[in-house]
Structure formats: C-alpha cells, structure tokens
Amino acid sequence: MRGEGIQRCAPSPRLRGEGGGDGRGAVLRIFAAAIVCLTLAFAPAAAHVPVILDFGDSLTAGYGLAPDQAFPPRLQAALQRRGIEARVVNAGVSGDTTAGGLARLDWALADKPDLVIVALGANDALRGIDPATVRSNLDKMIRRIDSSGAKMLLLGMLAPPNWGEEYKTAFDRIFPDLARVYGVPLYPFFLEGVAMKPELNQPDGLHPNERGIAVLVDRITPVVARLVGGPS
C-alpha cells in the first residue's frame, strides 16, 4: 500500500516543460495534482446509511393513504428528526399473509437491509388461518433473516375474538414465543393505541388513517432508533 496512491496520481511527462525543462508553471501543476491526490486518498469514507426493510401487509403498504402518509415514509421522517439518516423501504403488500411474506422474503432481502421490520399476521388472524401454520411461517422468516445478517424487529399482532378463545390464545402466543426462542426484539402489538379507536382508523375500522399512523410512528420510532444505533 505504501506509495501506491501517489504513484497512480503521478503527473504525466506532458506536465513537464518543453524540451525536458521544468518550468515554474509545470511545477505548480505538479504540486496542485499532488494536493488533489492526497486529499482524495485521505478523505473520510461516506457514512453508511442504514437500510430498513419494512416488510408487511396493507398496514405497512398504506392502504387508503397517500404514498407519503404510509407508515414507512413517516417512520423515515421521524428518524430523520432524531438525527438518524436511514432509508426505510416500503415492502408492504396489501392482503399478504405470513405464507405470502415467506414466499417473497428472499427477493426482498436481495438489497441487503440492515434491519428488517416484520409486520405480518393480521390477515392470517382475520381469515382464521391455523396458528400452527402462522407460527411455522414466521419461524422460517426469522431464520432466513438471521442468516442474511440483518437485525430484526418483530411487530406482534393479536387475533380478533370472533374465532373463539382457544384460537385467540394460540394465535396471540405466537409472537412472544418466537421472540423469546430466537432472542428477537418484539414490539408486542403493532396497532397498540390505535386499534378499536374510530377516530384513528378509516371507515373500515381496520386500517389506520393519517392520525392513526402518526400514533404508531410515535410509539415505534424509539424502538427502531435503538436498533439502528441512534438516540432513542
């Protein structure tokens, strides 16, 4: 490595004076070229901007909202207000289940994110999908994300009561159980503070409106900030 940078930046013979003489102008040009090369050689590397993959369903995609009002861009803006420059990728697909998420996960991980937020399970619960199937899908996702080298945040989901107490108990245990087994950070309930509040949801009662998204972002941003190494 010794001297390599200077050798690559060495002035060509054309910088020398005609007839082999070294005129004052040529010397100044050589000096200026050397300064430029040294500046480039010792310039600090650009700071790494963390990439956060927000991997979910319509709650992530921003169903019924303008694109810039969805959870991912508003999370990115909230992080920036804390002095954290991160790029939050909206990988939400409306209607997606844990099975659909598992099927597209490898493609989503191709961009090598630093952090993956997994926010799936709501549609599984609404459709009454077997909790054992949901658990298996999430288990596989966690292991794939871990093998990719990315950090992970699991956003929990709770089942509605209409499928019965047995179903709800089995479903609601999935997220804390997996978080404990794999040592994954868990935010217990993605819709905490918003669910069942008409003023924070769209007319369907399922998807947060802009005010509801603001509540979610305010609650979850400190958790994400800690995971990307910024102030919480």
XYZ file of C-alpha atoms in Angstrom:
232
model
C 0.000 0.000 0.000
C 2.990 2.297 0.614
C 3.219 4.966 -2.073
C 0.541 3.385 -4.270
C -1.824 6.358 -4.217
C 0.938 8.808 -5.166
C 2.193 6.542 -7.952
C -1.248 6.399 -9.511
C -1.522 10.166 -9.369
C 1.977 10.920 -10.660
C 1.931 13.639 -13.343
C 2.445 12.600 -16.928
C 5.515 13.796 -18.850
C 3.309 16.331 -20.616
C 3.228 18.381 -17.416
C 6.961 18.976 -17.707
C 8.347 21.920 -19.637
C 9.041 21.518 -23.335
C 12.472 20.172 -24.171
C 12.687 18.428 -20.799
C 12.934 21.659 -18.789
C 10.861 22.045 -15.675
C 9.268 25.475 -15.837
C 7.584 27.208 -12.914
C 4.118 26.560 -14.359
C 4.806 22.861 -14.656
C 5.987 22.695 -11.050
C 2.820 24.407 -9.868
C 0.692 21.996 -11.862
C 2.532 19.025 -10.378
C 2.099 20.437 -6.874
C -1.625 21.023 -7.427
C -2.087 17.491 -8.764
C -0.307 16.056 -5.735
C -2.538 18.020 -3.359
C -5.665 16.732 -5.122
C -4.431 13.140 -4.953
C -3.568 13.362 -1.272
C -6.935 14.935 -0.499
C -8.754 12.101 -2.240
C -6.567 9.448 -0.622
C -7.195 10.628 2.923
C -10.787 11.870 2.597
C -13.098 10.156 5.103
C -15.386 7.491 3.683
C -19.041 8.436 3.288
C -21.142 7.490 6.299
C -23.191 4.325 5.882
C -26.916 4.993 5.591
C -28.828 2.104 7.205
C -31.474 0.436 5.062
C -34.626 -0.610 6.922
C -36.897 -3.090 5.168
C -40.467 -2.614 6.389
C -41.948 -5.985 5.468
C -45.676 -6.317 5.952
C -49.208 -6.177 4.597
C -51.692 -3.340 3.987
C -50.889 -1.826 7.387
C -47.367 -1.283 6.058
C -48.249 -0.570 2.431
C -50.504 2.321 3.442
C -53.917 1.125 2.291
C -56.256 4.081 1.723
C -53.495 6.645 2.281
C -51.361 8.858 0.055
C -47.981 7.177 -0.566
C -46.109 9.674 1.589
C -48.504 9.107 4.501
C -47.869 5.371 4.840
C -46.011 4.036 7.863
C -42.567 3.537 6.193
C -42.030 7.092 4.850
C -43.350 8.613 8.067
C -41.035 6.385 10.088
C -38.133 7.561 7.937
C -39.099 11.189 8.534
C -39.384 10.576 12.283
C -35.911 9.028 12.359
C -34.503 11.998 10.453
C -35.959 14.363 13.043
C -33.897 12.441 15.598
C -30.764 12.928 13.521
C -30.800 9.394 12.102
C -30.313 9.207 8.349
C -31.872 5.906 7.309
C -33.711 4.699 4.228
C -36.958 2.908 5.021
C -38.154 0.661 2.198
C -41.895 0.063 1.915
C -42.175 -3.698 1.343
C -45.834 -3.920 2.272
C -48.285 -5.881 0.109
C -51.983 -5.421 0.779
C -53.738 -8.665 1.658
C -50.492 -10.501 2.336
C -50.347 -13.333 4.856
C -47.349 -14.919 6.528
C -47.340 -17.518 3.729
C -47.170 -14.785 1.090
C -44.463 -12.993 3.014
C -42.387 -16.139 3.282
C -42.687 -16.700 -0.473
C -41.294 -13.251 -1.324
C -38.816 -12.821 1.517
C -35.674 -13.918 -0.339
C -36.391 -11.412 -3.100
C -36.935 -8.650 -0.537
C -33.649 -9.459 1.216
C -31.661 -9.072 -2.015
C -30.996 -5.398 -1.198
C -29.103 -6.440 1.964
C -31.082 -4.396 4.525
C -29.524 -3.616 7.889
C -32.822 -4.040 9.729
C -35.988 -5.919 8.794
C -39.282 -4.988 10.442
C -41.659 -7.940 10.153
C -45.288 -6.813 10.393
C -47.307 -9.787 9.181
C -50.087 -11.853 10.695
C -53.105 -9.549 10.655
C -54.629 -11.182 7.573
C -53.889 -14.648 8.924
C -55.886 -13.794 12.037
C -58.767 -12.259 10.070
C -59.006 -15.400 7.920
C -58.712 -17.791 10.825
C -55.581 -19.485 9.478
C -54.288 -22.238 11.740
C -51.960 -20.679 14.351
C -49.539 -23.591 13.856
C -49.180 -22.589 10.195
C -48.666 -18.940 11.099
C -46.038 -19.906 13.661
C -44.197 -22.096 11.150
C -44.154 -19.351 8.503
C -42.842 -16.742 10.929
C -40.284 -19.184 12.306
C -38.870 -19.725 8.810
C -38.822 -15.980 8.137
C -36.920 -15.270 11.337
C -34.297 -17.878 10.497
C -33.861 -16.576 6.953
C -33.488 -13.001 8.127
C -30.980 -14.068 10.756
C -28.921 -15.949 8.168
C -28.864 -12.811 5.988
C -27.020 -10.921 8.724
C -29.740 -8.299 9.171
C -31.146 -7.226 12.502
C -34.846 -7.768 13.038
C -37.826 -6.240 14.804
C -40.957 -8.355 15.159
C -44.216 -6.426 15.356
C -46.768 -8.560 17.172
C -50.375 -8.994 16.168
C -53.426 -10.047 18.177
C -56.317 -12.139 16.895
C -59.885 -10.804 16.980
C -62.240 -12.560 19.396
C -64.648 -13.875 16.763
C -62.703 -17.130 16.224
C -63.108 -18.119 19.847
C -60.939 -18.035 22.932
C -58.913 -21.132 22.051
C -57.903 -19.720 18.678
C -57.115 -16.287 20.115
C -54.952 -17.724 22.896
C -52.964 -19.879 20.466
C -52.513 -17.044 17.966
C -51.585 -14.342 20.471
C -48.811 -16.529 21.909
C -47.012 -16.882 18.570
C -45.110 -13.599 18.580
C -43.830 -13.533 22.175
C -42.939 -17.230 21.947
C -40.843 -16.782 18.798
C -39.222 -13.611 20.131
C -38.161 -15.499 23.240
C -36.876 -18.560 21.366
C -34.768 -16.566 18.904
C -33.905 -13.564 21.059
C -35.603 -11.225 18.596
C -36.726 -7.733 19.692
C -40.517 -7.656 19.947
C -42.963 -4.778 19.818
C -45.936 -6.630 21.349
C -48.817 -5.204 19.291
C -48.332 -3.203 16.103
C -51.687 -1.416 16.441
C -51.275 -0.511 20.112
C -53.031 2.786 20.830
C -54.922 2.727 17.521
C -56.995 -0.465 17.335
C -60.694 -0.062 18.189
C -60.477 3.749 18.113
C -62.747 5.023 15.313
C -61.142 8.459 15.237
C -57.759 6.892 14.393
C -58.994 4.475 11.746
C -60.504 4.595 8.289
C -64.228 3.816 7.869
C -63.488 0.080 7.582
C -62.320 0.106 11.198
C -59.248 -1.946 10.284
C -56.738 0.386 8.661
C -55.270 3.432 10.431
C -55.906 6.866 8.984
C -53.220 9.572 8.934
C -53.767 10.338 12.615
C -53.554 6.663 13.456
C -50.290 6.257 11.558
C -48.889 9.204 13.500
C -49.630 7.385 16.759
C -47.967 4.188 15.520
C -44.893 6.077 14.337
C -44.542 7.959 17.628
C -44.665 4.701 19.585
C -42.413 2.570 17.388
C -39.745 5.084 16.333
C -37.799 4.904 19.645
C -37.543 1.122 19.294
C -36.279 1.360 15.711
C -33.859 4.144 16.642
C -32.187 1.935 19.233
C -31.803 -0.898 16.735
C -30.063 1.272 14.127
C -27.723 2.737 16.694
C -29.233 6.172 17.080
C -30.602 8.000 20.112
C -33.908 6.586 21.283
